[in-house]
PDB file of C-alpha atoms in Angstrom:
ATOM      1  CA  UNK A   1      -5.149  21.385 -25.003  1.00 88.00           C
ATOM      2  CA  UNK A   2      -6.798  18.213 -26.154  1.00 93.00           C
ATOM      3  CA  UNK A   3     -10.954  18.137 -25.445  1.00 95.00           C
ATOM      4  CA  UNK A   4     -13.689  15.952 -26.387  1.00 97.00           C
ATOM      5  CA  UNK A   5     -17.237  17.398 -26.963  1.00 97.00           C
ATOM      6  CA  UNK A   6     -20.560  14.870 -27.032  1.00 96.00           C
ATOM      7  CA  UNK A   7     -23.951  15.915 -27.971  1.00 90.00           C
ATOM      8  CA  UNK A   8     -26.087  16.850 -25.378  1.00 88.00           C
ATOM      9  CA  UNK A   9     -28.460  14.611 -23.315  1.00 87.00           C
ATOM     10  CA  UNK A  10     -30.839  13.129 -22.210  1.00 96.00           C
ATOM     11  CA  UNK A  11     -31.147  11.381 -25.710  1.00 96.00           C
ATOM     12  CA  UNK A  12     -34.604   9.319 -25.160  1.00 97.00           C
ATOM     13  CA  UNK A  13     -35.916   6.643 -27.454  1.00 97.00           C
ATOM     14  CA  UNK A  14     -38.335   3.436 -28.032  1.00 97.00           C
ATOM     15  CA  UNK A  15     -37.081   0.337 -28.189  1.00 97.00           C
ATOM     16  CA  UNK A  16     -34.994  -0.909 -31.366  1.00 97.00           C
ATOM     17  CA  UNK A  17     -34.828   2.678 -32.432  1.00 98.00           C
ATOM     18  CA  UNK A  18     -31.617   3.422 -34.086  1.00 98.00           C
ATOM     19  CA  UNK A  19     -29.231   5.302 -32.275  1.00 97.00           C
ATOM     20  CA  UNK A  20     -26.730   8.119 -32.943  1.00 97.00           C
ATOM     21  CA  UNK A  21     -24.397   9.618 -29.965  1.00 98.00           C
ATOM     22  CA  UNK A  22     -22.214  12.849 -31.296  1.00 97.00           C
ATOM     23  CA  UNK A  23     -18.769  13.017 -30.621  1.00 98.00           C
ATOM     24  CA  UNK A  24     -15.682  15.440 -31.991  1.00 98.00           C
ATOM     25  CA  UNK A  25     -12.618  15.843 -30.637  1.00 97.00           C
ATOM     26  CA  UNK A  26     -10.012  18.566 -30.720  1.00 97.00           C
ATOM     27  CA  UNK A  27      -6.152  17.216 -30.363  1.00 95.00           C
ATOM     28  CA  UNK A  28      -2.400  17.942 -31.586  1.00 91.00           C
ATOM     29  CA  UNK A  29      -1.300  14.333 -32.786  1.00 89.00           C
ATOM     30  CA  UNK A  30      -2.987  11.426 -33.643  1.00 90.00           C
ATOM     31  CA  UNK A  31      -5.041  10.314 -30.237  1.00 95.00           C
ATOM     32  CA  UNK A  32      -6.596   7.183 -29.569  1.00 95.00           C
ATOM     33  CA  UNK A  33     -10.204   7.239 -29.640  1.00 97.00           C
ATOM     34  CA  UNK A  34     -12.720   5.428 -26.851  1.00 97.00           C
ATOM     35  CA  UNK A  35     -16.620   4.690 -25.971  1.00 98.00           C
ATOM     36  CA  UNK A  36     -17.024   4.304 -22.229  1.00 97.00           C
ATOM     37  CA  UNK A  37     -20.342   3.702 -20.431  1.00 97.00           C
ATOM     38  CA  UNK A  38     -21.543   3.645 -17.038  1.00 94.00           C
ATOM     39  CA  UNK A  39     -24.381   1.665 -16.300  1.00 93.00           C
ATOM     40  CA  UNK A  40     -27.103   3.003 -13.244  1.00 87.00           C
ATOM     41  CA  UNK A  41     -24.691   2.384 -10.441  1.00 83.00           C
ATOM     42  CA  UNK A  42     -21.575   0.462 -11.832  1.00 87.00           C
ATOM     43  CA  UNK A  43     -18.200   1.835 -12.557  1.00 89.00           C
ATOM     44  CA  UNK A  44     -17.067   2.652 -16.100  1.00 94.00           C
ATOM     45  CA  UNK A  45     -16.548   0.039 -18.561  1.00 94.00           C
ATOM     46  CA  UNK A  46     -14.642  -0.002 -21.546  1.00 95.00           C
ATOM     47  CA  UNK A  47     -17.125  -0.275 -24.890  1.00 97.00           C
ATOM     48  CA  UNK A  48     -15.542   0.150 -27.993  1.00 97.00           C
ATOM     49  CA  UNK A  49     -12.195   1.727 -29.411  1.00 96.00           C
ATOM     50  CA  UNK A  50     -10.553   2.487 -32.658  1.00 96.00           C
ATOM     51  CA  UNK A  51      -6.522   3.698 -32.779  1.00 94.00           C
ATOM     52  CA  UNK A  52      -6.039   4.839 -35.950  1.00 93.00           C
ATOM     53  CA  UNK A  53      -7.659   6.607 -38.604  1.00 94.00           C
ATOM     54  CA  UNK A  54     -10.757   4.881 -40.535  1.00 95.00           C
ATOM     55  CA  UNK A  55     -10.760   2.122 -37.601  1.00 96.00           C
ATOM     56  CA  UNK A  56     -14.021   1.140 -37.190  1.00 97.00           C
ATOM     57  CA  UNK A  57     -14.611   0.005 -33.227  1.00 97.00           C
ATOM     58  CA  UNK A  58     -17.285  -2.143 -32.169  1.00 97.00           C
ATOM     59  CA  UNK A  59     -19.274  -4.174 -29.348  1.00 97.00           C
ATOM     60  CA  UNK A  60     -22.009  -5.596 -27.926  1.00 95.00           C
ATOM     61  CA  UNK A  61     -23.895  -4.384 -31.304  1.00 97.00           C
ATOM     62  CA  UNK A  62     -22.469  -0.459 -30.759  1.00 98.00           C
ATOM     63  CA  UNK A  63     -19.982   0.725 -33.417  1.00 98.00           C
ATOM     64  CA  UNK A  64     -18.372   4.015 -34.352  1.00 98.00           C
ATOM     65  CA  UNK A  65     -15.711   5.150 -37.195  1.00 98.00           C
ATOM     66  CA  UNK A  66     -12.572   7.010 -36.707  1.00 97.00           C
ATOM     67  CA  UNK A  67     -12.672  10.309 -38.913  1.00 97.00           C
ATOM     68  CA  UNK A  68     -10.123  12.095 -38.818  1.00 95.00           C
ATOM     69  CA  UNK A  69     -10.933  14.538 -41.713  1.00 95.00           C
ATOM     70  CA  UNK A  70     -13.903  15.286 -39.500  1.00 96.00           C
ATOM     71  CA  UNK A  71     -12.419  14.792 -35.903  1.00 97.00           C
ATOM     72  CA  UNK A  72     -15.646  12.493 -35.506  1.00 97.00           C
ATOM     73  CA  UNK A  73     -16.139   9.055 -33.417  1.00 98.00           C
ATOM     74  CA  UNK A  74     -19.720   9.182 -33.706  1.00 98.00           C
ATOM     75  CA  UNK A  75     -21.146   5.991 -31.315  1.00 98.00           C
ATOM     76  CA  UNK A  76     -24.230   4.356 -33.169  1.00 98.00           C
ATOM     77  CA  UNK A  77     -26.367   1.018 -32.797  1.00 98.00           C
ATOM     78  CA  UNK A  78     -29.041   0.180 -35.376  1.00 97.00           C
ATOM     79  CA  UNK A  79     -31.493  -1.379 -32.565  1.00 96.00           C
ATOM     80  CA  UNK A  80     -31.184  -0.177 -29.126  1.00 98.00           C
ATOM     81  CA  UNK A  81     -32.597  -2.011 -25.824  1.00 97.00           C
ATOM     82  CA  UNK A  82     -34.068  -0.866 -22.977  1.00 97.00           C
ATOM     83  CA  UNK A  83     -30.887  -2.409 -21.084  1.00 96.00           C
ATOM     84  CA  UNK A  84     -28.592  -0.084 -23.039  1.00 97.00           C
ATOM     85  CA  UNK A  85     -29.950   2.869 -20.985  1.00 97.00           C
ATOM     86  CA  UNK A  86     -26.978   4.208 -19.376  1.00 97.00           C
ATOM     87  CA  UNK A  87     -24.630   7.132 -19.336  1.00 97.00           C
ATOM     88  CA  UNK A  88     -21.975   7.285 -22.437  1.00 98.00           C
ATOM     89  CA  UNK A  89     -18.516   9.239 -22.772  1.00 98.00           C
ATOM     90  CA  UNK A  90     -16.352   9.607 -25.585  1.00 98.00           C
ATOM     91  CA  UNK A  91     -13.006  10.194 -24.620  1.00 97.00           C
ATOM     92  CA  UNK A  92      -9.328  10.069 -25.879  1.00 97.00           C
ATOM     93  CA  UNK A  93      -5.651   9.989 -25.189  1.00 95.00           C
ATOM     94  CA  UNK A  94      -2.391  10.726 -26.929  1.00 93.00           C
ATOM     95  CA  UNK A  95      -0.108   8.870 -24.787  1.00 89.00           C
ATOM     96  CA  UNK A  96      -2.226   6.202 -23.646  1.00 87.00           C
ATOM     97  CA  UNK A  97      -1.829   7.983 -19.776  1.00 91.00           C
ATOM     98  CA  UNK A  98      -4.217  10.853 -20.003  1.00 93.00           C
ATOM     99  CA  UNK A  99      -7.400  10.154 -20.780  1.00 96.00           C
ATOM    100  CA  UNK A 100      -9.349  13.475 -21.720  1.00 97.00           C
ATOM    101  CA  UNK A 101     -13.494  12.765 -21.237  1.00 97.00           C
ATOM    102  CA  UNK A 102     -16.354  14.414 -23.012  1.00 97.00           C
ATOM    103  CA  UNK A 103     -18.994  15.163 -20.428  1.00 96.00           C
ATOM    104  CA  UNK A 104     -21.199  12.197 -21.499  1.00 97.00           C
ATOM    105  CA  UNK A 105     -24.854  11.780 -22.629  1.00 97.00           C
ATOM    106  CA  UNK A 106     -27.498  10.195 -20.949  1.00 97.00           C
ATOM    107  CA  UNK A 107     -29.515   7.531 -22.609  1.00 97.00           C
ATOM    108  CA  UNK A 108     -32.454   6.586 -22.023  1.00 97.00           C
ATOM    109  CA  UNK A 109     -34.621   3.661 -23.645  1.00 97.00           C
ATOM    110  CA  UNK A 110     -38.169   3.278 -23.168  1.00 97.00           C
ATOM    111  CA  UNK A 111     -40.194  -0.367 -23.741  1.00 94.00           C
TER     112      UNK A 111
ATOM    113  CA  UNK B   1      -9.396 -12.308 -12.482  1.00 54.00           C
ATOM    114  CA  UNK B   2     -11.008  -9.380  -9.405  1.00 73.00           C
ATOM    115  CA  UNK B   3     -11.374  -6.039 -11.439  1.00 92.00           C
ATOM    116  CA  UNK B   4     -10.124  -2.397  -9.989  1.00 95.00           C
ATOM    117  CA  UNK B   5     -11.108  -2.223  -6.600  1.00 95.00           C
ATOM    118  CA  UNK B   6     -11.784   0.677  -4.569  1.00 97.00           C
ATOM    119  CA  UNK B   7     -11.948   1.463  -0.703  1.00 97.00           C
ATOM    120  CA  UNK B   8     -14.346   2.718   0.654  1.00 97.00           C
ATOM    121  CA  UNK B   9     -16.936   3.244  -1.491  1.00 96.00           C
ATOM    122  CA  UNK B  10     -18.128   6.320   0.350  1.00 97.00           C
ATOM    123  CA  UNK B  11     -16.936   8.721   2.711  1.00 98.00           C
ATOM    124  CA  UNK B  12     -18.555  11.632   4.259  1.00 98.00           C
ATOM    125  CA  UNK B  13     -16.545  14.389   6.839  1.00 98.00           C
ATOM    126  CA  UNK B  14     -16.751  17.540   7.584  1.00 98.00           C
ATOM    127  CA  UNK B  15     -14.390  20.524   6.276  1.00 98.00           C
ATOM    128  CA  UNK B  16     -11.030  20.901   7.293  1.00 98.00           C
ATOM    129  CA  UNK B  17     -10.759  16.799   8.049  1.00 98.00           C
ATOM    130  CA  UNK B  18      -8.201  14.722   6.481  1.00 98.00           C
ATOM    131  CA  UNK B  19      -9.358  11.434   3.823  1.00 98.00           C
ATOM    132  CA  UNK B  20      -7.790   8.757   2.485  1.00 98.00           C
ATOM    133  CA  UNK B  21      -8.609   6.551  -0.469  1.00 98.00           C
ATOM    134  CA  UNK B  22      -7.287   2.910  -1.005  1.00 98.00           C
ATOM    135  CA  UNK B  23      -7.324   1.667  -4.927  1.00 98.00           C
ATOM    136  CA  UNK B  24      -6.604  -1.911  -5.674  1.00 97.00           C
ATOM    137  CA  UNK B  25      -5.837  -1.974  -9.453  1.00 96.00           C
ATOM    138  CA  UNK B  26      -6.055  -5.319 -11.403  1.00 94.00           C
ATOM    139  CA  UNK B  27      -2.653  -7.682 -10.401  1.00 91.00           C
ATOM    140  CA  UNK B  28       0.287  -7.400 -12.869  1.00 87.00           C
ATOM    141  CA  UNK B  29      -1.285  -4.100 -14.358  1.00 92.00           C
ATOM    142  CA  UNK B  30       1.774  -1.039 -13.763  1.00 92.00           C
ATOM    143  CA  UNK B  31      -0.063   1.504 -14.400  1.00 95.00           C
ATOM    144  CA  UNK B  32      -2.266   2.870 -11.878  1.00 96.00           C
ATOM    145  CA  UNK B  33      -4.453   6.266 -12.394  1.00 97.00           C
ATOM    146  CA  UNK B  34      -6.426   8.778 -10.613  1.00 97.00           C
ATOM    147  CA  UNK B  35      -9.600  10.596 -11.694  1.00 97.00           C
ATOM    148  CA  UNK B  36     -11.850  12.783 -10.644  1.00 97.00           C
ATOM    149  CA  UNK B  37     -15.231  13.315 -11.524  1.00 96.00           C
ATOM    150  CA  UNK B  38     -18.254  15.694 -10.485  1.00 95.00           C
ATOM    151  CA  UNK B  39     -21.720  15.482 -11.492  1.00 90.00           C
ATOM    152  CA  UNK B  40     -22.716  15.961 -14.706  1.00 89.00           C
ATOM    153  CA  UNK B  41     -19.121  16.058 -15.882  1.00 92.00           C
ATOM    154  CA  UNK B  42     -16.976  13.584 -17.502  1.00 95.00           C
ATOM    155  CA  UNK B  43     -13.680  12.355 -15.257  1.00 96.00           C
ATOM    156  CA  UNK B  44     -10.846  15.146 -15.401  1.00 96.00           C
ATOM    157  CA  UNK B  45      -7.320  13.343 -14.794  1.00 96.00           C
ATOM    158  CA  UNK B  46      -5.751  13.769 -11.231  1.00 96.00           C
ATOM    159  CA  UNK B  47      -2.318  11.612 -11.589  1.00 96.00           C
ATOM    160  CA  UNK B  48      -1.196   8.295 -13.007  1.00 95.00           C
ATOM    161  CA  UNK B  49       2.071   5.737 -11.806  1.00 96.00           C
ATOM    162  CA  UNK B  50       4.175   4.017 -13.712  1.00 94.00           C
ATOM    163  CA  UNK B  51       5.107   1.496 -10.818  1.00 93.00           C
ATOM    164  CA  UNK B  52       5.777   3.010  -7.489  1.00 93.00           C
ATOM    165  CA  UNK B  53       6.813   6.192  -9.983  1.00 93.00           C
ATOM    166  CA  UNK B  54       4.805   9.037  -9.643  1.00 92.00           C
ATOM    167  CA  UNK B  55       5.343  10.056 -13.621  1.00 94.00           C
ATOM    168  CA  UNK B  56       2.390  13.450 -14.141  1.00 90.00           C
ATOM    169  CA  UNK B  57       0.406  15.482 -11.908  1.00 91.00           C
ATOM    170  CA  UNK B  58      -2.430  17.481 -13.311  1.00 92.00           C
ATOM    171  CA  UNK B  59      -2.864  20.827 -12.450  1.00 88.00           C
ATOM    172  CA  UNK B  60      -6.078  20.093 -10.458  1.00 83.00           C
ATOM    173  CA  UNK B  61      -3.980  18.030  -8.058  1.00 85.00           C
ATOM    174  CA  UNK B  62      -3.494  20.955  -5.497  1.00 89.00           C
ATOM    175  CA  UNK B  63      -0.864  21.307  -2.705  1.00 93.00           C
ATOM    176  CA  UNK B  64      -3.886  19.505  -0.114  1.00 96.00           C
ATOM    177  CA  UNK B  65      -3.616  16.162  -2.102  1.00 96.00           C
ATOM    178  CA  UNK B  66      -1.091  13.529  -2.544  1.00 96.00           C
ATOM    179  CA  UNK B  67      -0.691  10.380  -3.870  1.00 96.00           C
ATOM    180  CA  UNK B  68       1.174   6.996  -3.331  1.00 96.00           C
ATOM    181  CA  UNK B  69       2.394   3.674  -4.685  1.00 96.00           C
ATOM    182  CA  UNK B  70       4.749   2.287  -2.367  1.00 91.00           C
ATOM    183  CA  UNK B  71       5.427  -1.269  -3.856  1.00 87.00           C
ATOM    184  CA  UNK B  72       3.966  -0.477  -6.661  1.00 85.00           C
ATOM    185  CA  UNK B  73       1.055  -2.595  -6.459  1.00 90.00           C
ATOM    186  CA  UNK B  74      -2.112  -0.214  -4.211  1.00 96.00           C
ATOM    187  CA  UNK B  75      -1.963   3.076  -4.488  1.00 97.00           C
ATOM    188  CA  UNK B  76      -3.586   6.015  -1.679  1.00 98.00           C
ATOM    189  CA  UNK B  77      -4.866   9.131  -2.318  1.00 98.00           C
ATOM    190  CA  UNK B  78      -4.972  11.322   0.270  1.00 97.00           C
ATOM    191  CA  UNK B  79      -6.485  14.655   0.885  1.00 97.00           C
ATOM    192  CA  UNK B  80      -5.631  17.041   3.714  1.00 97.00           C
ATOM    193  CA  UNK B  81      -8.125  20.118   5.218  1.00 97.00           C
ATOM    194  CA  UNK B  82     -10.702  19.023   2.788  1.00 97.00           C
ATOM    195  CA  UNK B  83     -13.179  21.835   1.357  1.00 97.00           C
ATOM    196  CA  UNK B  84     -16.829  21.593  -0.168  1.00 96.00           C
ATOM    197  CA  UNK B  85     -15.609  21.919  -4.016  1.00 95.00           C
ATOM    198  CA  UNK B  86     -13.782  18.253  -3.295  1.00 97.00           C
ATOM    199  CA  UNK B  87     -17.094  16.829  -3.157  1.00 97.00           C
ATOM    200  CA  UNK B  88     -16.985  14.268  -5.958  1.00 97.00           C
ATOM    201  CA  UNK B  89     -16.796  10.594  -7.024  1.00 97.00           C
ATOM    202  CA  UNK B  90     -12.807  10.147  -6.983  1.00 97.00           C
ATOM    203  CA  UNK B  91     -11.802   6.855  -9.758  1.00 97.00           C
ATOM    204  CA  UNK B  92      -9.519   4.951 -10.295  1.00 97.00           C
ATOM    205  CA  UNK B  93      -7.943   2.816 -12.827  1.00 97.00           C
ATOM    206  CA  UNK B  94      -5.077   0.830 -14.214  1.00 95.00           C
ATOM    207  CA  UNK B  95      -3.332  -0.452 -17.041  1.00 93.00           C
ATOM    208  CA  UNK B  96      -1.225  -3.210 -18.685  1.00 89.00           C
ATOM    209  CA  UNK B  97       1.854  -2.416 -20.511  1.00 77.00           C
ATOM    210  CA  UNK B  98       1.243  -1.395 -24.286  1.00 80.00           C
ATOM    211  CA  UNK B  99      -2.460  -1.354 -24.621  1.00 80.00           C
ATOM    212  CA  UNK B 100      -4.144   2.016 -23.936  1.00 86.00           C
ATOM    213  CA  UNK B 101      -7.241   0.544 -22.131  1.00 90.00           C
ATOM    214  CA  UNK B 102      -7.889   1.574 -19.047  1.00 93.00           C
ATOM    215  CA  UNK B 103      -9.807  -0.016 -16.467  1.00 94.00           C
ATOM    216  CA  UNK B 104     -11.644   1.619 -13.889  1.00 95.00           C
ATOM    217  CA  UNK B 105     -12.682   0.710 -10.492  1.00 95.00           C
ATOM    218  CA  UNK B 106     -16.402   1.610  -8.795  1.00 94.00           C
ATOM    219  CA  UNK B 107     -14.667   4.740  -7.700  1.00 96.00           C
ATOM    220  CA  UNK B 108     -15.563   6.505  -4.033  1.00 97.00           C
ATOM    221  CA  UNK B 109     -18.337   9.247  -3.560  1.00 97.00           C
ATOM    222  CA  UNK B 110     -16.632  12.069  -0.877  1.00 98.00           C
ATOM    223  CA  UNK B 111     -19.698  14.628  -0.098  1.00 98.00           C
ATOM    224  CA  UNK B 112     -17.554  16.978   2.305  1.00 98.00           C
ATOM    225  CA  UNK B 113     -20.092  19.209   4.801  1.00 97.00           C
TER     226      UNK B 113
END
């Protein structure tokens, strides 16, 4: 079946470090690919996407690539803030129904 | 525009007792889903409604839990003679027609004694 595998946490840098979150995916079509993160004690929020192939996603200063020769949608952000400091998950979906979820990293920032 | 709302936001009860969970997904939005979620994990897919249609039921979904949409608008998720391993944070979310973004609700904690 479809899975999603992140690096490891808890990733912890300084301030306006640049950032790099892992992410590869394993899948029989052509998925759709998503950035979720859950903030100390809020629900999970929607970050970036990409749908196709070479779709580059981004927000709030975030942004990952969709590789599909690698099976890569690596999450990256070339300054971070102490207020991104959070908990992220890659995850995707073939039919836009089931969404499969890596197991997240934990970011931290320090000031 | 009120986001995915949940109800309640925890519950604690002892093995073998029955819970319910209320979700409230955004209005207009037919599809509803159900996730759960333990710590340290990422959320493993429970169930999802298209409308009051109960369309795929994950193998985690045992024979102790069901599911509901009536009118298609709030959906309940119930489980019956609860055990310790169904401690977890129980999501949900909902959708809009052709986009594939989900949106999820503050989800409820169960910690079962």
């Amino acid at each position: 079946g479809d899975s999603v595998t992140q690096m490891e946490g808890p990733v912890t840098l300084s301030e306006e470090a640049f950032l790099t979150i892992n992410c590869t995916y394993t899948a029989t079509g052509y998925p759709s690919l998503f950035w979720y993160v859950q903030y100390p004690g809020e629900g999970l929020q929607l970050l970036l996407k990409a749908t196709k192939a070479d779709d580059k996603g981004s927000n709030k200063g975030f942004e990952a690539t969709y590789r599909k020769e690698t099976t890569s949608f690596h999450l990256e952000k070339g300054s971070v803030q102490v207020s991104d400091s959070a908990v992220y998950f890659c995850a995707l979906t073939e039919d836009g129904n089931k969404l499969v979820f890596g197991a997240g990293t934990i970011l931290r920032v320090k000031s | 525009d009120t986001g995915v709302s949940q109800d309640p936001r925890h519950k604690i009860t002892k093995r073998g007792q029955n819970v319910t969970f209320r979700c409230d997904p955004i209005s207009e939005h037919n599809r509803l889903y159900w996730y759960r979620q333990t710590l340290g994990q990422g959320p493993e897919f429970l169930t999802y409604f298209q409308n009051e249609a109960q369309l795929e039921k994950s193998r985690l979904l045992s024979d102790r839990f069901s599911a509901e949409r009536p009118k298609g608008s709030f959906s309940t998720l119930e489980i019956q003679r609860t055990e310790q391993g169904d401690s977890a944070m129980y999501l949900c979310a909902s959708r809009l027609g052709p986009s594939y973004e989900q949106y999820f609700g503050p989800g409820t904690r169960l910690t079962v004694t």
